[in-house]
Coordinates of C-alpha atoms in Angstrom, one line a residue:
M7 CA -6.8 10.2 13.4
K8 CA -8.8 7.9 11.1
L9 CA -7.3 4.6 9.9
C10 CA -9.1 3.0 7.0
Y11 CA -8.7 -0.6 5.7
M12 CA -10.4 -3.1 3.4
Y13 CA -11.0 -6.8 3.6
D14 CA -13.1 -9.6 2.1
D15 CA -14.5 -12.8 3.6
K16 CA -11.5 -14.9 2.5
F17 CA -9.1 -12.7 4.5
I18 CA -11.0 -12.4 7.8
P19 CA -8.2 -14.1 9.9
L20 CA -5.7 -11.7 8.4
R21 CA -8.0 -8.7 9.2
D22 CA -8.4 -9.9 12.8
Q23 CA -4.6 -10.2 13.2
F24 CA -4.2 -6.8 11.7
L25 CA -6.6 -5.2 14.2
S26 CA -5.0 -7.0 17.1
N27 CA -1.7 -5.4 16.3
I28 CA -2.8 -1.8 16.3
K29 CA -1.1 0.2 19.1
D30 CA -2.8 3.6 18.7
D31 CA -6.3 4.9 19.5
F32 CA -7.3 5.3 15.8
E33 CA -10.9 5.9 14.6
L34 CA -11.2 2.7 12.6
I35 CA -13.1 2.7 9.3
E36 CA -13.4 -0.5 7.4
K37 CA -14.7 -1.4 4.0
K38 CA -15.8 -4.9 3.1
L39 CA -15.2 -6.0 -0.5
D40 CA -16.6 -8.8 -2.6
T41 CA -14.1 -11.6 -2.8
P42 CA -12.4 -11.5 -6.2
T43 CA -12.3 -14.6 -8.3
F44 CA -9.5 -15.6 -10.8
G45 CA -9.3 -18.0 -13.6
P46 CA -6.5 -20.5 -14.0
E47 CA -5.0 -18.5 -16.8
Y48 CA -4.2 -15.5 -14.6
H49 CA -0.5 -14.6 -14.5
L50 CA 0.9 -14.3 -11.0
H51 CA 1.4 -10.6 -11.4
R52 CA -2.3 -10.1 -11.9
L53 CA -3.0 -11.5 -8.4
F54 CA -0.8 -9.2 -6.4
G55 CA -2.8 -6.9 -4.1
G56 CA -6.0 -8.7 -4.9
G57 CA -6.1 -8.1 -8.7
I58 CA -7.5 -5.3 -10.8
Q59 CA -10.9 -5.0 -9.1
V60 CA -9.3 -4.6 -5.7
W61 CA -6.8 -2.1 -7.2
K62 CA -9.6 0.0 -8.4
D63 CA -11.7 -0.4 -5.3
K64 CA -8.8 0.7 -3.1
V65 CA -8.2 3.9 -5.0
K66 CA -11.9 4.7 -5.1
Y67 CA -12.0 4.1 -1.3
L68 CA -9.2 6.6 -0.8
L69 CA -11.1 9.1 -2.9
E70 CA -14.1 8.5 -0.7
M71 CA -12.1 9.1 2.4
I72 CA -10.6 12.4 1.0
E73 CA -14.2 13.6 0.5
K74 CA -15.3 12.3 3.9
C75 CA -12.5 14.0 5.9
E76 CA -12.3 17.7 6.8
P77 CA -10.1 19.9 4.5
N78 CA -6.4 19.3 5.3
E79 CA -7.2 16.4 7.7
Y80 CA -4.8 13.5 7.6
F81 CA -5.9 9.9 7.6
V82 CA -4.1 6.6 7.4
Y83 CA -4.7 3.9 4.8
S84 CA -3.3 0.4 5.5
D85 CA -3.6 -3.0 3.8
I86 CA -4.4 -5.7 6.4
D87 CA -1.1 -7.5 5.8
V88 CA 0.6 -4.8 7.9
A89 CA 1.9 -5.2 11.5
F90 CA 2.5 -2.4 14.0
F91 CA 5.1 -2.8 16.7
K92 CA 4.7 0.5 18.5
P93 CA 2.4 3.5 18.5
I94 CA 2.8 5.4 15.3
I95 CA 0.8 8.5 15.7
P96 CA 3.6 10.3 17.6
I97 CA 6.0 9.4 14.7
L98 CA 3.5 10.6 12.1
N99 CA 3.1 13.9 14.0
Q100 CA 6.9 14.4 13.7
V101 CA 7.4 13.4 10.0
L102 CA 4.3 14.5 8.1
M103 CA 5.6 18.0 7.7
N104 CA 2.4 19.1 5.8
K105 CA 3.0 16.6 3.0
D106 CA 0.1 15.7 0.8
V107 CA 0.9 11.9 0.8
M108 CA 3.5 9.8 2.6
F109 CA 4.5 6.3 1.6
I110 CA 6.7 3.5 2.8
R111 CA 9.8 2.9 0.6
E112 CA 9.6 -0.5 -1.1
I113 CA 13.3 -1.0 -0.4
P114 CA 15.5 1.0 2.0
Y115 CA 18.3 1.9 -0.4
G116 CA 19.3 1.7 -4.1
S117 CA 17.7 2.4 -7.4
L118 CA 14.0 2.1 -8.3
P119 CA 12.9 -1.6 -8.2
Q120 CA 11.6 -2.8 -11.5
Q121 CA 8.6 -5.0 -12.2
G122 CA 7.9 -6.2 -15.7
G123 CA 10.3 -3.7 -17.1
D124 CA 8.5 -0.8 -15.4
V125 CA 9.1 1.3 -12.3
A126 CA 7.1 -0.5 -9.6
G127 CA 8.4 0.1 -6.2
Y128 CA 10.2 3.2 -4.9
C129 CA 6.9 3.8 -3.1
N130 CA 5.0 0.9 -1.6
F131 CA 1.3 1.4 -1.8
G132 CA 0.3 -0.9 1.1
F133 CA 0.5 1.8 3.8
C134 CA 0.2 5.5 3.3
V135 CA -0.9 8.7 5.1
I136 CA -3.0 11.1 3.1
K137 CA -4.0 14.7 3.5
S138 CA -7.5 15.5 2.4
C139 CA -6.8 18.2 -0.2
G140 CA -7.2 19.0 -3.9
R141 CA -3.7 17.8 -4.8
S142 CA -4.2 14.3 -3.2
K143 CA -7.6 14.0 -4.8
Q144 CA -6.2 14.8 -8.2
F145 CA -3.4 12.4 -7.7
F146 CA -5.6 9.4 -6.9
Q147 CA -8.0 10.3 -9.7
D148 CA -4.9 10.1 -12.0
V149 CA -3.9 6.8 -10.5
L150 CA -7.4 5.3 -11.0
H151 CA -7.4 6.6 -14.6
M152 CA -4.1 4.9 -15.3
I153 CA -5.2 1.6 -13.8
E154 CA -8.3 1.5 -15.9
N155 CA -6.7 2.8 -19.2
T156 CA -3.3 1.2 -19.4
K157 CA -4.2 -2.1 -21.2
N158 CA -2.1 -5.0 -22.4
F159 CA 1.1 -3.9 -20.5
V160 CA 3.9 -6.4 -21.3
D161 CA 7.3 -7.0 -19.8
S162 CA 10.7 -7.1 -21.4
H163 CA 10.0 -10.7 -22.5
N164 CA 6.7 -9.7 -24.1
H165 CA 4.7 -11.4 -21.4
A166 CA 1.3 -9.7 -21.0
L167 CA 1.4 -9.1 -17.2
W168 CA -1.6 -6.8 -17.0
P169 CA -3.9 -7.1 -20.0
D170 CA -6.9 -5.6 -18.2
G171 CA -5.3 -2.7 -16.4
L172 CA -2.0 -1.7 -14.7
M173 CA -1.2 -2.5 -11.1
D174 CA -2.0 0.2 -8.6
Q175 CA 1.5 0.5 -7.1
T176 CA 3.1 0.7 -10.6
C177 CA 0.7 3.5 -11.5
V178 CA 1.6 5.4 -8.3
N179 CA 5.3 5.3 -9.1
R180 CA 4.8 6.0 -12.8
I181 CA 3.0 9.2 -12.1
L182 CA 5.4 10.4 -9.4
F183 CA 8.6 9.6 -11.4
S184 CA 7.5 10.3 -15.0
N185 CA 6.8 13.9 -14.2
P186 CA 9.2 15.6 -11.7
S187 CA 7.0 18.7 -11.6
Y188 CA 3.8 16.7 -10.8
D189 CA 1.8 18.8 -8.4
L190 CA 1.9 16.7 -5.3
D191 CA 4.0 17.3 -2.2
W192 CA 4.9 13.7 -1.2
G193 CA 7.5 11.9 0.8
T194 CA 8.5 8.6 2.4
F195 CA 8.5 7.5 6.0
P196 CA 11.7 6.8 8.0
L197 CA 13.3 3.5 7.4
T198 CA 11.6 2.1 10.5
F199 CA 8.5 1.7 8.3
T200 CA 9.4 -1.5 6.4
T201 CA 8.6 -4.2 3.9
T202 CA 9.8 -7.7 3.5
A203 CA 12.8 -6.5 1.4
Y204 CA 14.3 -4.8 4.4
K205 CA 15.3 -8.2 5.8
D206 CA 17.9 -8.4 3.1
Y207 CA 19.5 -5.2 4.4
G208 CA 19.5 -6.4 8.0
M209 CA 17.0 -3.7 8.8
I210 CA 14.2 -5.5 10.7
N211 CA 15.1 -5.0 14.3
K212 CA 13.8 -3.6 17.6
E213 CA 13.5 -0.1 16.0
T214 CA 11.0 -1.3 13.4
A215 CA 7.7 0.5 13.8
V216 CA 5.6 -0.9 10.9
Y217 CA 6.1 -3.9 8.6
H218 CA 4.2 -4.7 5.4
A219 CA 4.3 -8.4 4.4
T220 CA 5.1 -8.0 0.7
C221 CA 6.2 -10.5 -2.0
V222 CA 3.7 -13.3 -1.2
I223 CA 0.0 -13.6 -2.2
K224 CA -1.7 -16.4 -0.1
M225 CA -3.1 -15.4 3.2
E226 CA -1.4 -18.2 5.0
E227 CA 2.0 -17.1 3.7
K228 CA 1.3 -13.5 4.8
I229 CA 0.4 -14.6 8.3
E230 CA 3.6 -16.7 8.4
L231 CA 5.6 -13.7 7.4
L232 CA 3.9 -11.4 9.9
N233 CA 4.6 -13.8 12.7
L234 CA 8.2 -14.3 11.7
F235 CA 8.9 -10.6 11.5
K236 CA 7.1 -10.0 14.8
Q237 CA 9.5 -12.5 16.4
K238 CA 12.5 -10.6 14.8
V239 CA 11.3 -7.3 16.1
L240 CA 9.9 -8.1 19.5
G241 CA 12.0 -11.2 20.3

């Protein structure tokens, strides 16, 4: 199974830690990006996930992978702020169930998390498994279109969070939840695939298979979280 990921020069230490944690014999496919730059006026929300150019590059990369793979072939996409604590291919083989796309849940239980007054996080977009098919291709084309064409999005306090385009994860959730009949057979992984929020539910433990270091932006903070959660899982 292919596993694809992206990085830039600023995040090479995080990339190296990511690669060292992989427990499966994946065919690794990497994409190097130009390092994004941000002015001092950038709102914090515009920096999550690398900012708008990275959001667009990520979705374009997924569309490239869909074209590259054989029809109905599955591949894994992962951000590099993800840690693996056990082999995951056996788990994927059990849970994919012919789905078009599978996501980690942003939080394990409860209602849809909000961000800036909008649905942001039922599905986390830092780790997913995708089937190369027409439905997944159309979905990510729709995500890219929404990123590029939703301008000047403001929150409930009228703060312009994303003046130049909407965050990729928010677009994923908007599309999936604004139209219940959207033509995509998608699902979420077992709750052993986790994010930082799972700590608040006492759900980071020896059963955890995958952890995505969310809620921080700086590389040093991500590495600190990854090491902390590794200790919690592996002891």
